[in-house]
């Protein structure tokens, strides 16, 4: 049976609450390993940006799981909704970098294939008001985690449900994408995922036409499409917005999109315009790609830039 690790929630001054559902895993890089997983990366950055963040996931009750739990606590992300599972390994992925661009090989099955909440924790989660709830497609590769996620989506009290589609290998289906979009408020994908999604949904046309079709069909607030050095395009309120990355040295792009999502959401939820929120996302992504790993420590310069972009960044981040 799963063993649940529970901690008293700190009474933090921040009133905004974020939750992220999905994989926590170790990115095994050529020289080191880093804790990651798109939902965790986004949640950890949101936590640094002033949100009280909770992660809904599962770790193996093994050495990698204990190391992960320690780092999660260091990031002050709440582990209240994280299960520690006996007999199931903690997730990891071997990351291969090609000119800084990552490709991934995941272990399977692993702990985040078995994300579940007992009735008491599920009730607690659903009775909480969340400013933002982030989720993707990868953790939905298993029926257990898929079922848990959609039972939460069906009853969640969240201002923004943010679907970072995050397609990996063959770990997605048309049904998963469609059912997720039915609950989503904002969809994020990259330029390589765009044609895959348009084919899955049988939508033709250029990026703007596809985005407009998806927004109208699923009643979304907007869609964000990232394209690396070619910039990011957002479609909100029947308008198109663009932003471009700065001229920064690229060490690796692991977690760049996750950091973008966090800063965009922090700025957007604070009431800033879509354009300003895009600039905030690009600012943090520039910082992340110029460092190794998805969660480099913030320095005073990035905190200042984020503040100027409408985001708060804690001094201990």
Short mmCIF file of C-alpha atoms in Angstrom, two decimals:
data_model
loop_
_atom_site.label_atom_id
_atom_site.label_comp_id
_atom_site.label_asym_id
_atom_site.label_seq_id
_atom_site.Cartn_x
_atom_site.Cartn_y
_atom_site.Cartn_z
CA UNK A 1 0.00 0.00 0.00
CA UNK A 2 1.20 3.57 -0.65
CA UNK A 3 2.74 5.31 2.33
CA UNK A 4 1.70 8.94 2.61
CA UNK A 5 4.12 11.55 3.84
CA UNK A 6 2.28 14.55 5.26
CA UNK A 7 3.59 17.84 6.55
CA UNK A 8 2.02 20.78 8.33
CA UNK A 9 1.34 23.56 5.87
CA UNK A 10 3.24 26.74 6.61
CA UNK A 11 1.11 29.82 7.04
CA UNK A 12 2.79 31.85 4.32
CA UNK A 13 1.97 35.49 3.63
CA UNK A 14 1.16 34.87 -0.03
CA UNK A 15 -2.52 34.48 -0.76
CA UNK A 16 -2.20 33.09 -4.27
CA UNK A 17 -2.26 29.34 -4.55
CA UNK A 18 -1.03 27.15 -7.37
CA UNK A 19 -1.20 23.42 -7.91
CA UNK A 20 0.61 21.28 -10.46
CA UNK A 21 -0.31 17.72 -11.35
CA UNK A 22 1.95 15.16 -12.94
CA UNK A 23 5.43 13.79 -13.18
CA UNK A 24 8.29 14.43 -10.80
CA UNK A 25 11.40 12.80 -12.19
CA UNK A 26 15.14 13.00 -12.36
CA UNK A 27 16.67 14.38 -15.56
CA UNK A 28 19.85 12.32 -16.00
CA UNK A 29 22.22 14.61 -17.91
CA UNK A 30 25.68 13.66 -19.18
CA UNK A 31 27.48 15.24 -16.20
CA UNK A 32 24.83 15.26 -13.47
CA UNK A 33 21.23 14.60 -12.52
CA UNK A 34 18.65 17.30 -11.85
CA UNK A 35 15.17 17.06 -10.39
CA UNK A 36 12.58 17.89 -12.99
CA UNK A 37 9.37 17.00 -14.75
CA UNK A 38 7.44 19.77 -16.50
CA UNK A 39 4.67 20.15 -13.86
CA UNK A 40 7.20 20.23 -11.03
CA UNK A 41 9.45 22.72 -12.83
CA UNK A 42 6.52 25.05 -13.48
CA UNK A 43 5.23 24.64 -9.93
CA UNK A 44 8.64 25.31 -8.39
CA UNK A 45 9.06 28.50 -10.42
CA UNK A 46 5.54 29.60 -9.47
CA UNK A 47 6.50 29.03 -5.85
CA UNK A 48 9.54 31.25 -6.30
CA UNK A 49 7.29 33.87 -7.88
CA UNK A 50 5.16 34.26 -4.80
CA UNK A 51 2.60 31.48 -5.04
CA UNK A 52 1.94 28.89 -2.36
CA UNK A 53 2.39 25.85 -4.56
CA UNK A 54 1.30 22.25 -4.04
CA UNK A 55 2.42 19.31 -6.16
CA UNK A 56 0.15 16.34 -6.86
CA UNK A 57 2.38 13.42 -7.79
CA UNK A 58 4.04 10.21 -6.61
CA UNK A 59 7.62 9.17 -5.86
CA UNK A 60 9.12 5.78 -5.20
CA UNK A 61 10.07 5.03 -1.61
CA UNK A 62 13.68 4.62 -2.73
CA UNK A 63 16.89 6.64 -2.65
CA UNK A 64 15.93 8.76 -5.67
CA UNK A 65 12.53 9.39 -4.13
CA UNK A 66 13.99 10.49 -0.80
CA UNK A 67 16.47 12.76 -2.59
CA UNK A 68 13.60 14.23 -4.62
CA UNK A 69 11.49 14.84 -1.52
CA UNK A 70 14.40 16.66 0.12
CA UNK A 71 14.80 18.99 -2.88
CA UNK A 72 11.05 19.58 -3.09
CA UNK A 73 11.12 20.69 0.54
CA UNK A 74 14.13 22.89 -0.20
CA UNK A 75 12.07 24.62 -2.89
CA UNK A 76 9.30 24.96 -0.23
CA UNK A 77 6.81 23.36 -2.60
CA UNK A 78 4.16 21.55 -0.55
CA UNK A 79 4.48 17.76 -0.65
CA UNK A 80 1.14 17.19 1.06
CA UNK A 81 -0.38 15.62 -2.05
CA UNK A 82 2.68 13.54 -2.99
CA UNK A 83 2.57 9.79 -2.32
CA UNK A 84 5.64 7.72 -1.49
CA UNK A 85 5.10 4.30 -3.06
CA UNK A 86 6.78 1.08 -1.99
CA UNK A 87 7.89 -1.29 -4.73
CA UNK A 88 7.64 1.28 -7.53
CA UNK A 89 10.73 3.19 -8.72
CA UNK A 90 10.97 6.95 -8.78
CA UNK A 91 10.71 8.36 -12.29
CA UNK A 92 13.79 9.33 -14.25
CA UNK A 93 14.65 10.16 -17.82
CA UNK A 94 17.94 9.97 -19.66
CA UNK A 95 18.41 13.34 -21.35
CA UNK A 96 20.47 13.55 -24.52
CA UNK A 97 21.45 17.06 -25.60
CA UNK A 98 21.95 17.89 -29.27
CA UNK A 99 23.22 21.49 -29.57
CA UNK A 100 21.50 22.24 -26.28
CA UNK A 101 18.18 20.73 -27.37
CA UNK A 102 17.04 17.79 -25.21
CA UNK A 103 15.52 14.43 -26.10
CA UNK A 104 14.17 12.08 -23.41
CA UNK A 105 14.05 8.37 -22.56
CA UNK A 106 11.68 7.62 -19.66
CA UNK A 107 11.64 4.65 -17.31
CA UNK A 108 8.32 2.82 -17.32
CA UNK A 109 6.43 2.04 -15.22
CA UNK A 110 7.37 4.39 -12.42
CA UNK A 111 5.82 6.12 -9.45
CA UNK A 112 4.12 8.96 -11.32
CA UNK A 113 2.15 6.36 -13.28
CA UNK A 114 0.28 5.71 -10.00
CA UNK A 115 -0.75 9.16 -8.80
CA UNK A 116 -3.75 8.88 -6.48
CA UNK A 117 -5.33 10.76 -3.58
CA UNK A 118 -7.18 9.17 -0.71
CA UNK A 119 -10.75 10.48 -0.14
CA UNK A 120 -9.73 12.86 2.63
CA UNK A 121 -6.96 14.51 0.63
CA UNK A 122 -9.10 14.64 -2.49
CA UNK A 123 -11.84 16.43 -0.55
CA UNK A 124 -9.27 18.85 0.87
CA UNK A 125 -7.87 19.52 -2.59
CA UNK A 126 -11.26 20.11 -4.19
CA UNK A 127 -12.41 22.37 -1.36
CA UNK A 128 -9.40 24.67 -1.86
CA UNK A 129 -9.51 27.65 -4.20
CA UNK A 130 -6.56 27.59 -6.58
CA UNK A 131 -5.50 30.59 -8.63
CA UNK A 132 -3.88 28.30 -11.17
CA UNK A 133 -3.81 24.56 -11.82
CA UNK A 134 -1.15 23.24 -14.21
CA UNK A 135 -1.22 19.87 -15.94
CA UNK A 136 0.08 18.14 -19.06
CA UNK A 137 -0.33 15.01 -21.13
CA UNK A 138 2.65 12.88 -20.10
CA UNK A 139 1.35 11.70 -16.72
CA UNK A 140 -1.84 10.66 -18.49
CA UNK A 141 -0.01 7.78 -20.16
CA UNK A 142 -1.29 5.56 -17.33
CA UNK A 143 -4.94 4.93 -16.51
CA UNK A 144 -4.42 5.48 -12.76
CA UNK A 145 -2.94 8.96 -13.12
CA UNK A 146 -5.34 9.84 -15.95
CA UNK A 147 -8.31 8.88 -13.81
CA UNK A 148 -7.03 10.85 -10.82
CA UNK A 149 -6.36 13.95 -12.90
CA UNK A 150 -9.76 13.99 -14.57
CA UNK A 151 -11.58 13.37 -11.31
CA UNK A 152 -9.84 16.51 -10.00
CA UNK A 153 -10.50 18.54 -13.14
CA UNK A 154 -14.20 17.69 -12.93
CA UNK A 155 -14.54 19.31 -9.51
CA UNK A 156 -11.64 21.71 -9.12
CA UNK A 157 -12.14 25.32 -8.05
CA UNK A 158 -9.43 27.06 -10.09
CA UNK A 159 -9.34 30.43 -11.83
CA UNK A 160 -7.04 29.17 -14.58
CA UNK A 161 -6.52 25.59 -15.69
CA UNK A 162 -3.29 25.65 -17.70
CA UNK A 163 -2.70 22.75 -20.09
CA UNK A 164 0.95 22.56 -21.14
CA UNK A 165 0.48 19.71 -23.58
CA UNK A 166 4.12 18.54 -23.40
CA UNK A 167 3.88 15.68 -25.94
CA UNK A 168 6.52 13.00 -25.40
CA UNK A 169 7.20 9.95 -27.57
CA UNK A 170 3.92 8.07 -28.04
CA UNK A 171 2.61 8.87 -24.55
CA UNK A 172 -0.53 10.65 -25.74
CA UNK A 173 -3.74 9.94 -27.63
CA UNK A 174 -6.39 11.99 -29.38
CA UNK A 175 -8.77 11.22 -26.52
CA UNK A 176 -6.31 12.48 -23.88
CA UNK A 177 -5.80 15.75 -25.78
CA UNK A 178 -9.51 16.29 -26.40
CA UNK A 179 -10.61 15.46 -22.86
CA UNK A 180 -7.89 17.73 -21.42
CA UNK A 181 -8.89 20.63 -23.66
CA UNK A 182 -12.48 20.35 -22.45
CA UNK A 183 -11.28 21.40 -19.00
CA UNK A 184 -8.49 23.80 -19.97
CA UNK A 185 -8.57 27.60 -19.97
CA UNK A 186 -5.16 28.14 -21.60
CA UNK A 187 -3.28 25.75 -23.89
CA UNK A 188 0.49 25.93 -24.31
CA UNK A 189 2.44 23.99 -26.91
CA UNK A 190 5.59 24.42 -28.96
CA UNK A 191 5.95 24.80 -32.71
CA UNK A 192 6.79 21.10 -33.13
CA UNK A 193 3.67 20.06 -31.24
CA UNK A 194 1.39 22.36 -33.24
CA UNK A 195 1.14 20.17 -36.38
CA UNK A 196 0.72 17.05 -34.23
CA UNK A 197 -2.16 18.63 -32.34
CA UNK A 198 -3.78 19.99 -35.50
CA UNK A 199 -3.59 16.52 -37.08
CA UNK A 200 -5.02 14.85 -33.97
CA UNK A 201 -7.91 17.30 -33.89
CA UNK A 202 -8.32 17.26 -37.68
CA UNK A 203 -7.91 21.02 -37.99
CA UNK A 204 -6.24 22.55 -41.04
CA UNK A 205 -4.73 25.95 -41.72
CA UNK A 206 -1.88 28.10 -40.50
CA UNK A 207 -1.03 28.58 -36.84
CA UNK A 208 -3.47 31.45 -36.38
CA UNK A 209 -6.32 29.54 -37.98
CA UNK A 210 -5.63 26.41 -35.94
CA UNK A 211 -5.41 28.44 -32.73
CA UNK A 212 -8.66 30.28 -33.44
CA UNK A 213 -10.43 27.01 -34.22
CA UNK A 214 -9.22 25.34 -31.01
CA UNK A 215 -10.05 28.41 -28.90
CA UNK A 216 -13.58 28.57 -30.27
CA UNK A 217 -14.24 24.83 -30.14
CA UNK A 218 -13.02 24.35 -26.57
CA UNK A 219 -13.90 27.82 -25.27
CA UNK A 220 -10.34 28.65 -24.21
CA UNK A 221 -9.09 32.01 -23.01
CA UNK A 222 -6.06 31.67 -25.21
CA UNK A 223 -3.26 29.62 -26.74
CA UNK A 224 0.50 30.07 -26.41
CA UNK A 225 2.90 28.65 -29.00
CA UNK A 226 6.62 28.72 -28.20
CA UNK A 227 9.24 28.44 -30.94
CA UNK A 228 12.64 28.79 -29.26
CA UNK A 229 14.81 31.46 -30.86
CA UNK A 230 11.94 32.30 -33.24
CA UNK A 231 9.94 33.64 -30.33
CA UNK A 232 6.56 32.99 -28.78
CA UNK A 233 3.12 33.76 -30.18
CA UNK A 234 -0.05 34.03 -28.13
CA UNK A 235 -3.64 34.20 -29.29
CA UNK A 236 -5.96 35.88 -26.78
CA UNK A 237 -9.08 38.01 -27.18
CA UNK A 238 -9.05 37.62 -30.99
CA UNK A 239 -5.60 39.16 -31.12
CA UNK A 240 -2.11 37.87 -31.88
CA UNK A 241 0.82 38.78 -29.65
CA UNK A 242 4.53 38.10 -30.21
CA UNK A 243 7.65 38.18 -28.09
CA UNK A 244 11.23 37.19 -28.86
CA UNK A 245 14.05 35.85 -26.69
CA UNK A 246 16.98 38.00 -25.73
CA UNK A 247 20.49 37.55 -27.05
CA UNK A 248 21.73 35.20 -24.34
CA UNK A 249 24.16 32.26 -24.46
CA UNK A 250 22.25 28.97 -24.50
CA UNK A 251 23.65 26.34 -22.13
CA UNK A 252 20.66 24.01 -22.41
CA UNK A 253 16.92 24.38 -22.95
CA UNK A 254 15.78 21.87 -20.31
CA UNK A 255 12.84 23.41 -18.47
CA UNK A 256 12.80 26.62 -20.52
CA UNK A 257 9.14 26.25 -21.46
CA UNK A 258 8.20 25.47 -17.86
CA UNK A 259 9.86 28.63 -16.57
CA UNK A 260 8.16 30.61 -19.34
CA UNK A 261 4.79 29.24 -18.24
CA UNK A 262 5.37 30.15 -14.60
CA UNK A 263 6.38 33.75 -15.24
CA UNK A 264 3.63 34.23 -17.82
CA UNK A 265 1.03 32.97 -15.36
CA UNK A 266 2.40 35.00 -12.45
CA UNK A 267 2.24 38.19 -14.50
CA UNK A 268 -1.11 37.42 -16.15
CA UNK A 269 -2.82 36.50 -12.87
CA UNK A 270 -1.45 39.72 -11.35
CA UNK A 271 -3.58 41.59 -13.90
CA UNK A 272 -0.92 42.49 -16.44
CA UNK A 273 -1.62 42.44 -20.16
CA UNK A 274 -0.98 39.39 -22.32
CA UNK A 275 1.91 41.24 -23.94
CA UNK A 276 3.50 42.05 -20.58
CA UNK A 277 2.94 38.48 -19.38
CA UNK A 278 4.66 37.16 -22.51
CA UNK A 279 7.61 39.44 -21.85
CA UNK A 280 7.80 38.18 -18.26
CA UNK A 281 7.81 34.59 -19.49
CA UNK A 282 10.52 35.33 -22.03
CA UNK A 283 12.63 37.08 -19.38
CA UNK A 284 12.66 34.07 -17.07
CA UNK A 285 13.15 31.60 -19.94
CA UNK A 286 16.19 33.59 -21.12
CA UNK A 287 17.67 33.25 -17.65
CA UNK A 288 17.00 29.50 -17.47
CA UNK A 289 18.46 28.63 -20.89
CA UNK A 290 21.64 30.52 -20.02
CA UNK A 291 22.19 28.22 -17.03
CA UNK A 292 22.38 24.47 -16.59
CA UNK A 293 19.25 22.71 -15.42
CA UNK A 294 15.59 23.65 -15.16
CA UNK A 295 15.77 25.37 -11.75
CA UNK A 296 18.92 27.48 -11.48
CA UNK A 297 19.07 29.69 -8.41
CA UNK A 298 17.77 33.18 -9.07
CA UNK A 299 20.29 35.98 -8.76
CA UNK A 300 19.58 39.63 -7.96
CA UNK A 301 19.59 40.58 -11.64
CA UNK A 302 16.82 38.17 -12.64
CA UNK A 303 14.78 39.12 -9.56
CA UNK A 304 15.00 42.76 -10.61
CA UNK A 305 14.05 41.97 -14.21
CA UNK A 306 11.10 39.86 -13.08
CA UNK A 307 9.90 42.63 -10.78
CA UNK A 308 10.06 45.04 -13.71
CA UNK A 309 8.04 42.53 -15.73
CA UNK A 310 5.29 42.43 -13.12
CA UNK A 311 6.44 39.32 -11.24
CA UNK A 312 7.52 38.95 -7.64
CA UNK A 313 10.58 36.81 -6.98
CA UNK A 314 11.45 35.79 -3.41
CA UNK A 315 14.91 36.62 -2.12
CA UNK A 316 15.59 33.00 -1.13
CA UNK A 317 14.81 31.59 -4.59
#
